[in-house]
GROMACS .gro file of C-alpha atoms in nm:
model
  314
    1MET     CA    1  10.048  11.771  10.531
    2SER     CA    2  10.339  11.665  10.769
    3ASN     CA    3  10.395  11.298  10.833
    4GLU     CA    4  10.486  11.357  11.180
    5GLU     CA    5  10.102  11.448  11.227
    6LEU     CA    6   9.988  11.115  11.191
    7ARG     CA    7  10.153  10.766  11.226
    8PRO     CA    8  10.016  10.522  10.934
    9GLU     CA    9   9.914  10.235  11.204
   10GLU     CA   10   9.651  10.485  11.337
   11PHE     CA   11   9.531  10.630  10.997
   12ALA     CA   12   9.496  10.244  10.963
   13GLN     CA   13   9.244  10.251  11.190
   14ALA     CA   14   9.034  10.499  11.062
   15ALA     CA   15   9.070  10.334  10.753
   16GLU     CA   16   8.906  10.029  10.823
   17ALA     CA   17   8.599  10.205  10.944
   18ALA     CA   18   8.618  10.399  10.642
   19ILE     CA   19   8.593  10.060  10.380
   20ALA     CA   20   8.376   9.872  10.626
   21ASP     CA   21   8.068  10.197  10.568
   22ALA     CA   22   8.192  10.145  10.154
   23LEU     CA   23   8.124   9.762  10.192
   24THR     CA   24   7.774   9.848  10.291
   25ARG     CA   25   7.663  10.037   9.916
   26GLN     CA   26   7.623   9.822   9.673
   27ASP     CA   27   7.762  10.053   9.364
   28ALA     CA   28   8.093  10.061   9.339
   29HIS     CA   29   8.099  10.458   9.261
   30ALA     CA   30   7.896  10.516   9.617
   31MET     CA   31   8.180  10.316   9.735
   32VAL     CA   32   8.481  10.454   9.607
   33GLN     CA   33   8.301  10.810   9.735
   34VAL     CA   34   8.261  10.730  10.043
   35LEU     CA   35   8.651  10.638  10.084
   36ALA     CA   36   8.667  10.921   9.920
   37GLN     CA   37   8.517  11.129  10.185
   38ALA     CA   38   8.745  10.946  10.448
   39GLY     CA   39   9.100  11.061  10.234
   40LEU     CA   40   9.128  10.743  10.160
   41CYS     CA   41   9.194  10.778   9.785
   42GLY     CA   42   9.404  11.061   9.800
   43VAL     CA   43   9.642  10.942  10.097
   44MET     CA   44   9.906  11.056   9.898
   45ALA     CA   45   9.772  11.278   9.612
   46ALA     CA   46   9.961  11.639   9.639
   47GLU     CA   47   9.740  11.917   9.814
   48ASP     CA   48   9.693  12.112   9.584
   49ASP     CA   49   9.473  11.771   9.433
   50GLY     CA   50   9.280  11.823   9.727
   51GLY     CA   51   9.499  11.489   9.888
   52LEU     CA   52   9.701  11.462  10.191
   53ASP     CA   53  10.039  11.460  10.057
   54LEU     CA   54  10.144  11.181  10.261
   55ASP     CA   55  10.426  10.896  10.155
   56LEU     CA   56  10.397  10.481  10.101
   57ALA     CA   57  10.369  10.413  10.452
   58PHE     CA   58  10.059  10.518  10.532
   59ALA     CA   59   9.895  10.410  10.187
   60LEU     CA   60  10.038  10.003  10.277
   61PRO     CA   61   9.813  10.011  10.602
   62ILE     CA   62   9.512  10.111  10.402
   63ALA     CA   63   9.587   9.831  10.089
   64HIS     CA   64   9.600   9.539  10.378
   65ALA     CA   65   9.244   9.663  10.564
   66ALA     CA   66   9.103   9.662  10.224
   67GLY     CA   67   9.248   9.338  10.157
   68ARG     CA   68   9.161   9.188  10.493
   69LEU     CA   69   8.789   9.303  10.443
   70ARG     CA   70   8.759   9.191  10.091
   71LEU     CA   71   8.701   9.552   9.935
   72PRO     CA   72   8.594   9.481   9.554
   73LEU     CA   73   8.795   9.787   9.451
   74PRO     CA   74   9.128   9.879   9.330
   75LEU     CA   75   9.169  10.114   9.594
   76ALA     CA   76   9.605  10.079   9.556
   77GLU     CA   77   9.525  10.147   9.240
   78GLN     CA   78   9.350  10.470   9.286
   79ILE     CA   79   9.588  10.644   9.533
   80LEU     CA   80   9.871  10.567   9.303
   81LEU     CA   81   9.710  10.678   8.981
   82ALA     CA   82   9.619  10.977   9.222
   83ARG     CA   83   9.970  11.078   9.330
   84ALA     CA   84  10.091  10.979   8.967
   85LEU     CA   85   9.913  11.247   8.777
   86ALA     CA   86   9.933  11.496   9.039
   87GLY     CA   87   9.873  11.874   8.905
   88THR     CA   88   9.617  11.750   8.631
   89PRO     CA   89   9.216  11.728   8.613
   90GLN     CA   90   9.230  11.399   8.639
   91ALA     CA   91   9.404  11.381   8.986
   92ALA     CA   92   9.224  11.595   9.149
   93ALA     CA   93   8.867  11.360   9.023
   94LEU     CA   94   9.058  11.070   9.108
   95ALA     CA   95   9.167  11.192   9.541
   96ALA     CA   96   8.792  11.327   9.531
   97GLY     CA   97   8.664  10.959   9.446
   98GLU     CA   98   8.416  11.114   9.083
   99ARG     CA   99   8.606  10.889   8.869
  100LEU     CA  100   8.692  10.520   8.971
  101ALA     CA  101   9.067  10.386   8.765
  102ALA     CA  102   9.243  10.102   8.757
  103ILE     CA  103   9.589   9.999   8.592
  104ALA     CA  104   9.563   9.702   8.315
  105TRP     CA  105   9.871   9.494   8.381
  106GLN     CA  106   9.833   9.286   8.091
  107GLY     CA  107   9.796   9.452   7.749
  108SER     CA  108   9.898   9.765   7.601
  109LEU     CA  109   9.850  10.052   7.365
  110GLN     CA  110  10.020   9.921   7.088
  111ALA     CA  111   9.828   9.591   7.114
  112GLY     CA  112   9.526   9.733   7.108
  113HIS     CA  113   9.361   9.586   7.389
  114VAL     CA  114   9.446   9.548   7.756
  115ARG     CA  115   9.286   9.272   8.061
  116LEU     CA  116   9.165   9.465   8.340
  117ASP     CA  117   9.172   9.237   8.667
  118THR     CA  118   8.991   9.462   8.913
  119GLY     CA  119   8.637   9.478   8.738
  120ARG     CA  120   8.516   9.840   8.581
  121ALA     CA  121   8.704  10.108   8.579
  122ASP     CA  122   8.627  10.467   8.462
  123TRP     CA  123   8.928  10.532   8.334
  124VAL     CA  124   9.218  10.309   8.293
  125LEU     CA  125   9.606  10.320   8.317
  126VAL     CA  126   9.779  10.122   8.020
  127ALA     CA  127  10.115  10.019   7.883
  128ASP     CA  128  10.202  10.271   7.621
  129GLY     CA  129  10.619  10.191   7.489
  130ASP     CA  130  10.833  10.294   7.792
  131GLY     CA  131  10.545  10.510   7.967
  132ALA     CA  132  10.234  10.492   8.023
  133ALA     CA  133   9.871  10.610   7.948
  134LEU     CA  134   9.486  10.702   8.109
  135VAL     CA  135   9.254  10.615   7.885
  136GLY     CA  136   8.882  10.661   7.880
  137ALA     CA  137   8.723  10.366   7.906
  138SER     CA  138   8.383  10.372   8.021
  139ALA     CA  139   8.235  10.374   7.595
  140LEU     CA  140   8.497  10.117   7.473
  141PRO     CA  141   8.411   9.732   7.382
  142ARG     CA  142   8.464   9.476   7.623
  143GLU     CA  143   8.452   9.094   7.687
  144GLU     CA  144   8.420   8.974   8.079
  145GLN     CA  145   8.585   8.629   8.156
  146ALA     CA  146   8.430   8.501   8.433
  147ALA     CA  147   8.657   8.219   8.475
  148LEU     CA  148   8.820   8.270   8.795
  149ASP     CA  149   8.543   8.525   8.916
  150PRO     CA  150   8.200   8.509   8.838
  151ASP     CA  151   8.118   8.774   9.087
  152HIS     CA  152   8.428   9.005   8.888
  153PRO     CA  153   8.502   8.898   8.603
  154GLN     CA  154   8.853   8.986   8.473
  155THR     CA  155   8.771   9.158   8.180
  156TRP     CA  156   8.911   9.241   7.820
  157ILE     CA  157   8.907   9.623   7.667
  158ALA     CA  158   8.944   9.639   7.287
  159LEU     CA  159   9.137  10.040   7.309
  160ASP     CA  160   9.084  10.081   6.875
  161GLY     CA  161   8.971  10.513   6.916
  162ALA     CA  162   9.068  10.532   7.315
  163PRO     CA  163   9.057  10.902   7.404
  164VAL     CA  164   9.442  10.955   7.645
  165LEU     CA  165   9.331  11.205   7.896
  166ALA     CA  166   9.696  11.162   8.058
  167ARG     CA  167  10.006  11.031   8.046
  168LEU     CA  168  10.324  10.911   8.229
  169ASP     CA  169  10.652  10.946   8.117
  170SER     CA  170  10.938  10.640   8.127
  171ARG     CA  171  11.065  10.747   8.507
  172SER     CA  172  10.721  10.814   8.648
  173TRP     CA  173  10.588  10.438   8.456
  174THR     CA  174  10.862  10.250   8.683
  175ALA     CA  175  10.835  10.430   8.988
  176LEU     CA  176  10.469  10.352   9.015
  177GLN     CA  177  10.491   9.999   8.916
  178ARG     CA  178  10.758   9.958   9.220
  179GLN     CA  179  10.487  10.075   9.443
  180ALA     CA  180  10.177   9.973   9.313
  181HIS     CA  181  10.406   9.633   9.379
  182LEU     CA  182  10.425   9.693   9.716
  183LEU     CA  183  10.003   9.783   9.775
  184LEU     CA  184   9.907   9.504   9.605
  185ALA     CA  185  10.169   9.249   9.775
  186GLU     CA  186  10.014   9.431  10.112
  187PHE     CA  187   9.674   9.360  10.008
  188ALA     CA  188   9.740   8.947   9.924
  189ASN     CA  189   9.878   9.025  10.273
  190GLY     CA  190   9.565   9.124  10.419
  191ALA     CA  191   9.400   8.922  10.257
  192ALA     CA  192   9.594   8.644  10.437
  193GLU     CA  193   9.513   8.819  10.787
  194GLY     CA  194   9.173   8.804  10.713
  195ALA     CA  195   9.131   8.442  10.626
  196LEU     CA  196   9.406   8.364  10.859
  197GLN     CA  197   9.179   8.518  11.150
  198ALA     CA  198   8.818   8.329  11.042
  199ALA     CA  199   9.014   7.997  11.070
  200ALA     CA  200   9.185   8.017  11.400
  201ASP     CA  201   8.842   8.140  11.552
  202TYR     CA  202   8.610   7.882  11.403
  203MET     CA  203   8.914   7.644  11.527
  204ALA     CA  204   8.847   7.803  11.849
  205THR     CA  205   8.473   7.745  11.866
  206ARG     CA  206   8.451   7.456  11.668
  207VAL     CA  207   8.408   7.203  11.928
  208GLN     CA  208   8.496   6.796  11.906
  209PHE     CA  209   8.462   6.548  12.216
  210GLY     CA  210   8.487   6.773  12.412
  211ARG     CA  211   8.754   7.029  12.323
  212PRO     CA  212   8.780   7.305  12.089
  213LEU     CA  213   8.999   7.225  11.748
  214SER     CA  214   9.235   7.503  11.822
  215ALA     CA  215   9.347   7.211  12.111
  216LYS     CA  216   9.468   6.984  11.869
  217GLN     CA  217   9.848   6.977  11.778
  218ALA     CA  218   9.805   6.951  11.449
  219VAL     CA  219   9.580   7.259  11.407
  220ARG     CA  220   9.782   7.437  11.590
  221HIS     CA  221  10.058   7.346  11.425
  222LEU     CA  222   9.911   7.447  11.092
  223LEU     CA  223   9.752   7.801  11.182
  224ALA     CA  224  10.095   7.854  11.310
  225ARG     CA  225  10.278   7.784  10.916
  226MET     CA  226  10.023   7.994  10.831
  227ARG     CA  227  10.085   8.293  11.061
  228LEU     CA  228  10.489   8.248  10.944
  229LEU     CA  229  10.416   8.299  10.604
  230GLN     CA  230  10.221   8.632  10.655
  231ASP     CA  231  10.516   8.718  10.893
  232VAL     CA  232  10.721   8.671  10.561
  233SER     CA  233  10.526   8.798  10.382
  234SER     CA  234  10.521   9.175  10.567
  235ALA     CA  235  10.895   9.153  10.610
  236ALA     CA  236  10.926   9.138  10.280
  237ILE     CA  237  10.713   9.389  10.197
  238ARG     CA  238  10.883   9.641  10.485
  239ARG     CA  239  11.219   9.509  10.315
  240ALA     CA  240  11.176   9.602   9.952
  241SER     CA  241  11.033   9.949  10.059
  242HIS     CA  242  11.347  10.093  10.249
  243CYS     CA  243  11.689  10.150  10.021
  244ASP     CA  244  11.976   9.893  10.012
  245GLU     CA  245  12.275   9.879  10.191
  246TYR     CA  246  12.449  10.107   9.908
  247GLY     CA  247  12.177  10.361   9.935
  248GLY     CA  248  11.966  10.219   9.566
  249PRO     CA  249  11.631  10.056   9.485
  250ARG     CA  250  11.542   9.716   9.616
  251ASP     CA  251  11.379   9.485   9.351
  252THR     CA  252  11.003   9.540   9.457
  253ARG     CA  253  10.911   9.213   9.225
  254PRO     CA  254  11.006   8.987   9.473
  255ALA     CA  255  10.785   9.088   9.762
  256LEU     CA  256  10.487   9.072   9.538
  257ALA     CA  257  10.547   8.753   9.419
  258GLY     CA  258  10.635   8.616   9.718
  259ALA     CA  259  10.284   8.782   9.975
  260LEU     CA  260  10.075   8.628   9.647
  261ALA     CA  261  10.153   8.255   9.680
  262ASN     CA  262  10.198   8.269  10.060
  263ALA     CA  263   9.803   8.462  10.094
  264ALA     CA  264   9.724   8.169   9.840
  265PHE     CA  265   9.830   7.890  10.049
  266VAL     CA  266   9.690   8.092  10.380
  267ILE     CA  267   9.358   8.114  10.240
  268GLU     CA  268   9.313   7.775  10.098
  269LYS     CA  269   9.436   7.671  10.422
  270ALA     CA  270   9.174   7.829  10.583
  271ILE     CA  271   8.935   7.690  10.383
  272HIS     CA  272   8.992   7.361  10.414
  273LEU     CA  273   9.008   7.415  10.815
  274HIS     CA  274   8.643   7.514  10.727
  275GLY     CA  275   8.589   7.162  10.650
  276GLY     CA  276   8.272   7.146  10.420
  277MET     CA  277   8.162   7.421  10.534
  278GLY     CA  278   8.506   7.599  10.362
  279PHE     CA  279   8.340   7.529  10.074
  280THR     CA  280   7.965   7.727  10.101
  281TRP     CA  281   7.835   8.024   9.905
  282GLU     CA  282   7.840   8.208  10.224
  283LEU     CA  283   8.152   8.149  10.402
  284PRO     CA  284   8.368   8.474  10.179
  285LEU     CA  285   8.613   8.321  10.216
  286HIS     CA  286   8.617   8.231   9.855
  287HIS     CA  287   8.558   8.590   9.769
  288ALA     CA  288   8.946   8.660   9.890
  289LEU     CA  289   9.151   8.374   9.746
  290ARG     CA  290   8.967   8.482   9.418
  291ALA     CA  291   9.060   8.818   9.417
  292VAL     CA  292   9.438   8.677   9.478
  293ARG     CA  293   9.425   8.444   9.213
  294LYS     CA  294   9.368   8.686   8.972
  295LEU     CA  295   9.647   8.934   9.091
  296ASP     CA  296   9.863   8.614   9.038
  297ALA     CA  297   9.725   8.600   8.701
  298ALA     CA  298   9.757   8.993   8.631
  299PHE     CA  299  10.137   8.937   8.705
  300ALA     CA  300  10.147   8.624   8.479
  301GLY     CA  301  10.555   8.531   8.408
  302GLN     CA  302  10.643   8.789   8.687
  303SER     CA  303  10.840   8.479   8.910
  304ARG     CA  304  11.045   8.409   8.528
  305ASP     CA  305  11.132   8.758   8.512
  306ILE     CA  306  11.243   8.750   8.896
  307GLY     CA  307  11.436   8.398   8.796
  308ARG     CA  308  11.655   8.527   8.485
  309ALA     CA  309  11.704   8.878   8.638
  310TYR     CA  310  11.862   8.671   8.932
  311ILE     CA  311  12.045   8.433   8.730
  312GLN     CA  312  12.221   8.753   8.546
  313SER     CA  313  12.311   8.923   8.873
  314VAL     CA  314  12.505   8.657   8.978
   0.00000   0.00000   0.00000
């Protein structure tokens, strides 16, 4: 399919409807099947694998919508793996929603264990030397850690005897990581937008002393700062997705680190602006904050690596 036939923003509108539909399902596999039927899982997959063969620009608004609507699935990773494994049975299964896949950002095949930060998955991509390996994870021993998110806990998976289904070489693994940084940054930015919109709506309807809270200057200043941080993240993601002035690829890690930090600030302030209501279980903002905090934990140490790389480049 030619990119000229579609525009990313138009595709995003359809993606939001599909994600909203998927959220009505209780089972993760039922959710991913709804998303696959709408073409979301295979948006970047090759046509021979049942995908749309579109580029990253079309996946970014999907990740944004998933964050804004608080989708509890690793949709961004499913999209990337369906593309990276092109020409394999696994790619076709992922594009069709027959399996749910995720990427473990902590641990490796050599270490014998990995941590999955996005809940359960049938297949997990794990670091394997300079490359990566896709392993079947359904029957592997696992230990859940519910400290950050009791609803969708992080999971340590033991890899002893794990069946390797496919492999990525060093070049493919590096390319996938770059794209993952941008998609996950957009997911976090979408979560921030959802929280900001919820706070703005609440401030406009909550009346004190005959005036909506949004009429107070302090509230307006905070909402403006929250919006500014979200726009900064958007600009950083778009910039990192394009080549630099010399035609080389930009480092995508700063865009992810900035988006995670900005999203956490925006969501926390949105909870704060809701007052006591912000800390109730019924208000879903805590789900967004947990998702962002789990991503931050998944890429622990990234800011230090970015700083070291910058110092060495000067």
